[in-house]
mmCIF file of C-alpha atoms in Angstrom:
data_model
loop_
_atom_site.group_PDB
_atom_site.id
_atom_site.type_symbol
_atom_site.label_atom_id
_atom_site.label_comp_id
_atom_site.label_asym_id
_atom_site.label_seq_id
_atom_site.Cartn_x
_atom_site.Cartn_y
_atom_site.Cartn_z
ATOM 1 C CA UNK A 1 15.933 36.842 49.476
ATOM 2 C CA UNK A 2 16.251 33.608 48.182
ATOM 3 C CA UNK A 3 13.360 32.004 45.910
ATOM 4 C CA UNK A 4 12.291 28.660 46.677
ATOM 5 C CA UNK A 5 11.984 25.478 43.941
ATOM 6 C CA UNK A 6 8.260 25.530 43.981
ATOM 7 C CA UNK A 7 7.863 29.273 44.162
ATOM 8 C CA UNK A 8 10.379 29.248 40.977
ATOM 9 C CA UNK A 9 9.077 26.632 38.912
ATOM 10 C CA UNK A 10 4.670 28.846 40.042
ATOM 11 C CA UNK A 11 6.511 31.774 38.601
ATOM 12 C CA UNK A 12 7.849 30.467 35.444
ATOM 13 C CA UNK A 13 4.320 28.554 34.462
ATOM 14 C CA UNK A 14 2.218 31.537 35.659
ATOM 15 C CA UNK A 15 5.123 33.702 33.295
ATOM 16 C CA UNK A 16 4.636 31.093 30.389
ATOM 17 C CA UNK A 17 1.146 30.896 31.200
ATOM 18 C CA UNK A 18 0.116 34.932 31.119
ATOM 19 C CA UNK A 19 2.750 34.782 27.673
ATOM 20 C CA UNK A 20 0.196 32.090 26.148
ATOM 21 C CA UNK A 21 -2.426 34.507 26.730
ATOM 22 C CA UNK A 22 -0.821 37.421 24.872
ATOM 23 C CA UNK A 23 -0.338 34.734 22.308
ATOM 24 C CA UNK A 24 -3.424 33.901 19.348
ATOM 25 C CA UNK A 25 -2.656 31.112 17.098
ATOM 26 C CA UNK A 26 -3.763 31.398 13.575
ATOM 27 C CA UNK A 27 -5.138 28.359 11.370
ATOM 28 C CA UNK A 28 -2.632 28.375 8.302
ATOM 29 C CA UNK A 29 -4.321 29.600 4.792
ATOM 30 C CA UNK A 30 -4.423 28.406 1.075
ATOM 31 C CA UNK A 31 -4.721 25.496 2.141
ATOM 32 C CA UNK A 32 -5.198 22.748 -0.598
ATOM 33 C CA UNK A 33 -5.188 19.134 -1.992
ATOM 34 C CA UNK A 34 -3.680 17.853 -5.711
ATOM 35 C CA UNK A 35 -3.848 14.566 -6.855
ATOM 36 C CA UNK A 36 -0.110 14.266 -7.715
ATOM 37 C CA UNK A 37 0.182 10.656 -8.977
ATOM 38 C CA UNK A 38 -2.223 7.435 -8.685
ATOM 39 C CA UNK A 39 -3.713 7.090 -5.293
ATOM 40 C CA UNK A 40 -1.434 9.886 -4.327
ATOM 41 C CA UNK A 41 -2.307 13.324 -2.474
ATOM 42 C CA UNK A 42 -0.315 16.385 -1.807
ATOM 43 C CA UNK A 43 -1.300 18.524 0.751
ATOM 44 C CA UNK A 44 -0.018 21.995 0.371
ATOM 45 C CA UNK A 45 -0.624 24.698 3.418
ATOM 46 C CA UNK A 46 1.042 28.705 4.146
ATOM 47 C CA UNK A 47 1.520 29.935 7.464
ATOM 48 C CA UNK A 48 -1.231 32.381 8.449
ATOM 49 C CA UNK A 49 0.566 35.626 7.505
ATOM 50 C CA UNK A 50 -0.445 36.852 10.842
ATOM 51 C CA UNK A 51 0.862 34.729 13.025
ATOM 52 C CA UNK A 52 3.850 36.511 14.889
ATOM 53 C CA UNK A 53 7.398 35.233 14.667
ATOM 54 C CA UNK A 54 8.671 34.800 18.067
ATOM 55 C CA UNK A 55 10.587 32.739 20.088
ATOM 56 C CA UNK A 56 8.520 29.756 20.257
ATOM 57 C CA UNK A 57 7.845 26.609 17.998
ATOM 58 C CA UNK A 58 5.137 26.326 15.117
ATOM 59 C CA UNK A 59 4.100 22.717 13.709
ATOM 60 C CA UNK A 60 1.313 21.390 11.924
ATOM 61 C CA UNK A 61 -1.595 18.881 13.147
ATOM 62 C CA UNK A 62 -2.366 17.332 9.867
ATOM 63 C CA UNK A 63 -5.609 14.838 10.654
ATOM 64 C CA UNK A 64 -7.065 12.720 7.350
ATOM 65 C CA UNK A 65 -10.039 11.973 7.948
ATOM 66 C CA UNK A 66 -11.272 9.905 4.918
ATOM 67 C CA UNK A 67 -10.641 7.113 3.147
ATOM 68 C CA UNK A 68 -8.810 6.073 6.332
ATOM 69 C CA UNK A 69 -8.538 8.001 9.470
ATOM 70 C CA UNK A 70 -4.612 9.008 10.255
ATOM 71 C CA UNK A 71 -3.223 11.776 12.349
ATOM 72 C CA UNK A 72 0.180 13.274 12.723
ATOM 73 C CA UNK A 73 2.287 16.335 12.531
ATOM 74 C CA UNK A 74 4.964 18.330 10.938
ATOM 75 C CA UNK A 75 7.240 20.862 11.022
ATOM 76 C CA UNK A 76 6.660 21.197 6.780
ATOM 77 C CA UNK A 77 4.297 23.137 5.009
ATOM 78 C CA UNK A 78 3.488 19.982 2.670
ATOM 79 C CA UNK A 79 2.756 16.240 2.798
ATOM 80 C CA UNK A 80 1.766 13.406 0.634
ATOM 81 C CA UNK A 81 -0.787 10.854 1.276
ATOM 82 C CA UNK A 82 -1.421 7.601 -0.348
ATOM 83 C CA UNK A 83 -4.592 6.159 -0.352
ATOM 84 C CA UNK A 84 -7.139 5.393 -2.571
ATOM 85 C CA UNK A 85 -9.368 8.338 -4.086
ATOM 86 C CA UNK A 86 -12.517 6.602 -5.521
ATOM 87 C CA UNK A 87 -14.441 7.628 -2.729
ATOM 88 C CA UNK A 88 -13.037 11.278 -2.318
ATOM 89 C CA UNK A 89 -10.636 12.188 0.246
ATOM 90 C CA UNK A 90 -10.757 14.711 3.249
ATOM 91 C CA UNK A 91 -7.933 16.203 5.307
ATOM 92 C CA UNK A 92 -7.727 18.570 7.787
ATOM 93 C CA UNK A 93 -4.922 21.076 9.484
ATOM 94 C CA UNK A 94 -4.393 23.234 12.025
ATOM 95 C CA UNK A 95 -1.196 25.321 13.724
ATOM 96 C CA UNK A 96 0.642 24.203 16.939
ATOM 97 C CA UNK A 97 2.506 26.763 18.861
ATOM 98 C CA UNK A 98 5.123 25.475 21.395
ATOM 99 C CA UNK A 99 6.165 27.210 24.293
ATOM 100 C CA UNK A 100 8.683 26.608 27.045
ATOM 101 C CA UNK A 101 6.671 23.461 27.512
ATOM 102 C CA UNK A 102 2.930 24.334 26.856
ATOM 103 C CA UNK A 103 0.731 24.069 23.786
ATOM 104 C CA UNK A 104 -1.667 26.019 21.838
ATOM 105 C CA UNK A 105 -3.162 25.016 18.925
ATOM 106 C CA UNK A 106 -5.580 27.068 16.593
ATOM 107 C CA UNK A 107 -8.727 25.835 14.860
ATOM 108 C CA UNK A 108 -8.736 23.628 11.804
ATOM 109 C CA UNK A 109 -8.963 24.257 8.317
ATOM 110 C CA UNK A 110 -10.680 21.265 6.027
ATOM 111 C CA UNK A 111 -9.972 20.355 2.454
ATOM 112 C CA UNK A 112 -11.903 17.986 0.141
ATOM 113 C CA UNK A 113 -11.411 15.839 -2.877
ATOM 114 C CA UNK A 114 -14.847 14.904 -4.830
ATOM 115 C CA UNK A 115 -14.722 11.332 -5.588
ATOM 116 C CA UNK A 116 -14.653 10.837 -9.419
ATOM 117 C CA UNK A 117 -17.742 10.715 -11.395
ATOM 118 C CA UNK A 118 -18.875 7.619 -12.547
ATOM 119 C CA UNK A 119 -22.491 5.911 -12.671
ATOM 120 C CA UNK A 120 -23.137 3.370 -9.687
ATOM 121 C CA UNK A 121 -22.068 -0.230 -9.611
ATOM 122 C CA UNK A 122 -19.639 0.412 -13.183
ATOM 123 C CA UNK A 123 -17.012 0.138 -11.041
ATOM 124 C CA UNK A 124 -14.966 -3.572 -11.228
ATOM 125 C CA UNK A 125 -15.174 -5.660 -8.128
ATOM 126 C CA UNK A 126 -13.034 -8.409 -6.551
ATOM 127 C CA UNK A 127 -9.782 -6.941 -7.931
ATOM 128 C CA UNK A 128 -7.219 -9.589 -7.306
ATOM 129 C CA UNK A 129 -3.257 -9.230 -8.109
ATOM 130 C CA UNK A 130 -0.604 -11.303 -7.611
ATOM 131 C CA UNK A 131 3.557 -10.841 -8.405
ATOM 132 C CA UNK A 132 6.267 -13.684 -9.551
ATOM 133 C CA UNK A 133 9.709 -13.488 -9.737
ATOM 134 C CA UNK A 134 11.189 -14.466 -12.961
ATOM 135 C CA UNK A 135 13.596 -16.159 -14.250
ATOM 136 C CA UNK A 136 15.005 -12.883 -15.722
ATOM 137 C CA UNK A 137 15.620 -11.518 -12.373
ATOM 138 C CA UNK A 138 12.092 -9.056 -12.796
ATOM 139 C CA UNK A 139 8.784 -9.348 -11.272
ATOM 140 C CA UNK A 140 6.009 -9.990 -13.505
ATOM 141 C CA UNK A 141 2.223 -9.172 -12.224
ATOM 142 C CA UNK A 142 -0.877 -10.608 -12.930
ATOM 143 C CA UNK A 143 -4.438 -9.249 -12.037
ATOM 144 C CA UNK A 144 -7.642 -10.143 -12.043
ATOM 145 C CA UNK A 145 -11.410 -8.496 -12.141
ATOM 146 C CA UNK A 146 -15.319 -8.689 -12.307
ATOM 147 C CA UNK A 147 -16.931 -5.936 -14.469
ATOM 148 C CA UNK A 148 -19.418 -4.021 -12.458
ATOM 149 C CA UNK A 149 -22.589 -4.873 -12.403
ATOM 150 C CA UNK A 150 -23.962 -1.505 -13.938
ATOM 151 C CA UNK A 151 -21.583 -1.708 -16.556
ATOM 152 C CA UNK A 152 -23.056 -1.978 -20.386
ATOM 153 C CA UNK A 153 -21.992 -4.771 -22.116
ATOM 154 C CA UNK A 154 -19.640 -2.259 -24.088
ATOM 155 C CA UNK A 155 -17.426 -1.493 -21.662
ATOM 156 C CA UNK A 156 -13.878 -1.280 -21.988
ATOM 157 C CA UNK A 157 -11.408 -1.705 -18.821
ATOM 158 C CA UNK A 158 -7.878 -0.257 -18.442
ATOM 159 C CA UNK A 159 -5.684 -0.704 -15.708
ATOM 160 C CA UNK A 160 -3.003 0.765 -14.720
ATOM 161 C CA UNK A 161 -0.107 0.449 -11.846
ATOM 162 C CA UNK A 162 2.394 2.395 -9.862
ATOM 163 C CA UNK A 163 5.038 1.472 -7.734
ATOM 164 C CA UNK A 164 7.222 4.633 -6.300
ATOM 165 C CA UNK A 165 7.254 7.315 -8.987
ATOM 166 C CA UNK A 166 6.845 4.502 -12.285
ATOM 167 C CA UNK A 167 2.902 4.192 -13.820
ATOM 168 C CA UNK A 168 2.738 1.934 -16.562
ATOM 169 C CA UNK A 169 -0.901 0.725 -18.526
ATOM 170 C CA UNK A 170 -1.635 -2.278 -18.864
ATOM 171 C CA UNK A 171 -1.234 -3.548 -22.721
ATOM 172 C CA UNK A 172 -2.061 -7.279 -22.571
ATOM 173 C CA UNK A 173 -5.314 -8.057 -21.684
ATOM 174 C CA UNK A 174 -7.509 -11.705 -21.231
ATOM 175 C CA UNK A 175 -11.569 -10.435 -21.944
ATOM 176 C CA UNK A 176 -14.414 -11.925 -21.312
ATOM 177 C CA UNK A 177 -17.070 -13.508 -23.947
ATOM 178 C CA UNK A 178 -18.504 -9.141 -24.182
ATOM 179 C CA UNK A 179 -14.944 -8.485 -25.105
ATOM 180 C CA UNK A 180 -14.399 -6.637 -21.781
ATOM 181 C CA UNK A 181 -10.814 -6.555 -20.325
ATOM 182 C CA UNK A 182 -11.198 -8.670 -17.021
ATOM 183 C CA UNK A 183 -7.519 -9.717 -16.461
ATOM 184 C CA UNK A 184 -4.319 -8.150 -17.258
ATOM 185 C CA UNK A 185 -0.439 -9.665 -17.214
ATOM 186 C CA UNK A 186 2.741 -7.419 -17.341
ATOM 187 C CA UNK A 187 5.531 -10.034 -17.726
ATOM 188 C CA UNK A 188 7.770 -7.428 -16.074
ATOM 189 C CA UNK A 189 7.699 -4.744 -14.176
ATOM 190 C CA UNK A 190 9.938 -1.933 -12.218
ATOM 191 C CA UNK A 191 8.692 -3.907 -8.753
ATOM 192 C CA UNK A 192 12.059 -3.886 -7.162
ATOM 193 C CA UNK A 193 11.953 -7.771 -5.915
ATOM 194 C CA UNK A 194 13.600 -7.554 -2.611
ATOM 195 C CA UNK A 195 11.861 -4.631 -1.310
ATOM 196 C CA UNK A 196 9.596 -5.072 1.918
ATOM 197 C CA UNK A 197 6.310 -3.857 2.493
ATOM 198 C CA UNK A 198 5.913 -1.565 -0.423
ATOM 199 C CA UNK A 199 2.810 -0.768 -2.097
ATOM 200 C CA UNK A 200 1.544 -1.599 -5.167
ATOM 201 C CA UNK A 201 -1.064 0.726 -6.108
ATOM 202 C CA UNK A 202 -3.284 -0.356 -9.458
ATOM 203 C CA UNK A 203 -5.678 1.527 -10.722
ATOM 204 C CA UNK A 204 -8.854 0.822 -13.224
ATOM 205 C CA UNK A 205 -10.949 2.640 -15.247
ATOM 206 C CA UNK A 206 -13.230 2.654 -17.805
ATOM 207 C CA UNK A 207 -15.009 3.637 -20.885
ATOM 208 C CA UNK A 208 -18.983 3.104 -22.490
ATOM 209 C CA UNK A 209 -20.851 4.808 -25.010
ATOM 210 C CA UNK A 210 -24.043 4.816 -22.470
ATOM 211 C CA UNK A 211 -22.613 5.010 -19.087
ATOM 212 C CA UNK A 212 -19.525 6.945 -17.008
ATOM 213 C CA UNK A 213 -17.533 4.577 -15.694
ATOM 214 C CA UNK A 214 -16.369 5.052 -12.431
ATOM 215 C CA UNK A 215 -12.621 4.385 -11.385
ATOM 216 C CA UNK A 216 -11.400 2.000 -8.643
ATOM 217 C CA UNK A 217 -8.291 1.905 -7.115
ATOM 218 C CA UNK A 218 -6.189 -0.479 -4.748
ATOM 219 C CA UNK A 219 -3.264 -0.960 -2.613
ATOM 220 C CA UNK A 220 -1.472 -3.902 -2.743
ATOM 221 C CA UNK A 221 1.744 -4.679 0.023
ATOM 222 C CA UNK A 222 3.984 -6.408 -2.787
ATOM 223 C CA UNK A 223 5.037 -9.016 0.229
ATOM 224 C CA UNK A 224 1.739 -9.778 0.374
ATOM 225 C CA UNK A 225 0.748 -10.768 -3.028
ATOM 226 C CA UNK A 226 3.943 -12.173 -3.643
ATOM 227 C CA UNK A 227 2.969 -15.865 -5.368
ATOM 228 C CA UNK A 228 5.936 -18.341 -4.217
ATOM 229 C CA UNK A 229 7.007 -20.513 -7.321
ATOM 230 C CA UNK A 230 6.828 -23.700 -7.468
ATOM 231 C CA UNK A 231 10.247 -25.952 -6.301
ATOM 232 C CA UNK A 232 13.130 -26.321 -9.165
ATOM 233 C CA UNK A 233 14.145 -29.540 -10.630
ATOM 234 C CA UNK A 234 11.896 -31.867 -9.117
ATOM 235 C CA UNK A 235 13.114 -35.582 -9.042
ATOM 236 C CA UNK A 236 11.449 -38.607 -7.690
ATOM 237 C CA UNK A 237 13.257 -42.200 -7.950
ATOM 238 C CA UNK A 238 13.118 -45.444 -6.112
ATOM 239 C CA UNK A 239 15.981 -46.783 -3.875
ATOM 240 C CA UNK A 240 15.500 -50.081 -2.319
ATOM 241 C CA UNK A 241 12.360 -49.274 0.087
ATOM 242 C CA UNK A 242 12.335 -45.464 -0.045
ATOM 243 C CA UNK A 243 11.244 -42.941 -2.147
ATOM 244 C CA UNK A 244 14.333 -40.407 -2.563
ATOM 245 C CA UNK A 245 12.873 -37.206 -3.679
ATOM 246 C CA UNK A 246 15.095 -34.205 -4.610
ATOM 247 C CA UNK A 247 14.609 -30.665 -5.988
ATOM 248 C CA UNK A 248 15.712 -26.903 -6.019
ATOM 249 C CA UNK A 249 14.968 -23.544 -4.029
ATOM 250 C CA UNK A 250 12.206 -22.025 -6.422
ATOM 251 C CA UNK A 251 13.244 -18.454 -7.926
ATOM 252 C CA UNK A 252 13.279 -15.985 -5.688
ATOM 253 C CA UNK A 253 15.052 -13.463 -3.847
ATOM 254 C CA UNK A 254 14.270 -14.608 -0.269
ATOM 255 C CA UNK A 255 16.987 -17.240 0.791
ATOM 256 C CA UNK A 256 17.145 -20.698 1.846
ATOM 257 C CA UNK A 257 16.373 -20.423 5.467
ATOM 258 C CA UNK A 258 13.119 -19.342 4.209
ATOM 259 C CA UNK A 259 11.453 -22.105 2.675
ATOM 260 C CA UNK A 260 9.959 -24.635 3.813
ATOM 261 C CA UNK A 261 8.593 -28.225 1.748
ATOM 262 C CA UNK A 262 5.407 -29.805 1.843
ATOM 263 C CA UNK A 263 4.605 -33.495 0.067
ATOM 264 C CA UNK A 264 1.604 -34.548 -1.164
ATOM 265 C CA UNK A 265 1.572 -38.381 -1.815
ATOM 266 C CA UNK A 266 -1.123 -40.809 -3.038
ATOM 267 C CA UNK A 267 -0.645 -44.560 -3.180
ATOM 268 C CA UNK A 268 -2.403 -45.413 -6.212
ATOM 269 C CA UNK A 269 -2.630 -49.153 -5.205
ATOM 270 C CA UNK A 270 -4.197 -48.191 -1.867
ATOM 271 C CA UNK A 271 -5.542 -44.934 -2.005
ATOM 272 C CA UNK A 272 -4.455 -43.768 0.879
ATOM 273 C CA UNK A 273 -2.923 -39.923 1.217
ATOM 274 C CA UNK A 274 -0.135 -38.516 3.177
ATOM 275 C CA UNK A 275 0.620 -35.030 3.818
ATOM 276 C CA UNK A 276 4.621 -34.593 4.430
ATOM 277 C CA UNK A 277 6.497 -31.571 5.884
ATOM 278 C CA UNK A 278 10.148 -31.236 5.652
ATOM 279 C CA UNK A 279 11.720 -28.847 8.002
ATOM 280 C CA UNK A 280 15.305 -29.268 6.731
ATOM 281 C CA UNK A 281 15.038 -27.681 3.341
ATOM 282 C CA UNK A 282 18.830 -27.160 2.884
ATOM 283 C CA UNK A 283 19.251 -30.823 1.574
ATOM 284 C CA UNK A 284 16.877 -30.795 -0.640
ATOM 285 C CA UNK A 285 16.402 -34.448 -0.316
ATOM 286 C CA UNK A 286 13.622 -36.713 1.461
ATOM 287 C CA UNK A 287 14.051 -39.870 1.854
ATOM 288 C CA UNK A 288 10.296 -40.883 2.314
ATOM 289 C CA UNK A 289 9.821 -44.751 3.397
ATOM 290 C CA UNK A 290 7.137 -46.970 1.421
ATOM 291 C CA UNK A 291 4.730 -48.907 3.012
#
């Protein structure tokens, strides 16, 4: 006798259904977290050795739930975060089990990261960085800081940076009249210059004879920070009642079509102040009329 769609499709979900029940999903074990590089967490999990080996699908809900909430999931037994770690960090995971179109999941197992130890308000504030491409073809970086204000007076900064797998420390320093580090200038760096939307991750600590210093870390998108330079070769001349002004794409790795000019003129006689755009900036050449 012949079975009909609906009757077909009631009998494979109540199948896949009483299968499910016969079915218990274990939460994977040894679950743990490692600081593997500045601002950079690897999670590490095992499968729960009891979970059975069958014909059906096993991936992991990985859910971070501070410094900044994320979910996702993965068929791997690993993952690495980045995200800043002053203020601890706390992930959690659990098993999904896939079958013939349904879902179980088991319950969650939770890992933590202290955050560092370090007396309150040593910390710097208003970290600021910016990048430059140089006339060497690198990218140079330059940030700035406010020491905390719990810090003694004897405190010493260091910061550091990393950009994909390179760290480098900071060895030239600017300090303020306490002799504490506040700025710091690498005149090149191994920021690839053409890259989009990486981060640059930078890093400061700190030392005292009276107080533990506590760390501070943040993410920088390099496109973000990126300082334009300033126009090449700028010329200014008179011819008959215009001024003809001329100059050169700045250094950088973003072409033409990307720039675009803005003048700034005063009249000295006058006083008066114009603000001019150009929007054809492959001339580079304005012919700006006097009046």
């Amino acid at each position: 006798m012949a079975i009909g769609l609906n009757s077909l499709l009631d009998y494979c979900t109540k199948n896949s259904s009483v299968f499910f029940l016969t079915v218990q999903v274990f939460p994977p074990v040894n679950f743990t977290l490692t600081v593997s590089a500045l601002a950079q967490v690897l999670l590490r999990w095992k499968p729960s050795p009891s979970q059975e080996q069958k014909n059906y699908t096993i991936r992991y809900d990985v859910k971070i739930s501070s410094p900044v909430f994320e979910e996702y999931d993965t068929r791997k037994t690993h993952s690495f975060q980045t995200a800043v770690l002053h203020n601890g960090f706390s992930a959690h995971v659990r098993t999904l089990l896939f079958h013939k179109g349904l879902q179980m999941a088991s319950g969650w197992v939770t890992a933590e990261l202290q955050p560092p130890p370090g007396a309150e308000d040593t910390a710097v504030t208003d970290l600021s960085c910016i990048t430059r491409f140089t006339i060497s073809g690198a990218v140079s970086l330059h940030c700035t800081w406010l020491p905390g204000k719990g810090a003694p007076e004897d405190t010493k900064y260091f910061l550091f940076y990393r950009y994909e797998t390179y760290t480098e420390e900071c060895q030239d320093y600017i300090q303020d009249k306490w002799k504490r580090n506040i700025e710091c200038r690498f005149s090149a760096t191994h920021i690839v210059p053409d890259e989009i939307d990486e981060l640059v991750v930078i890093h400061v600590n700190g030392s005292s004879k009276y107080a533990t210093i506590k760390p501070f870390q943040q993410l920088f998108n390099q496109n973000a920070i990126e300082k334009v330079n300033v126009p090449r070769n700028v010329t200014a001349f008179l011819e008959q009642n215009d001024l003809v002004a001329t100059w050169e794409k700045p250094l950088s790795t973003f072409p033409k079509g990307c720039f675009e000019y803005e003048f700034y003129l005063i009249n000295l006689k006058s006083g008066n102040k114009q603000v001019i755009a150009s929007l054809v900036p492959k001339h580079y050449t304005l012919f700006l009329p006097l009046s």
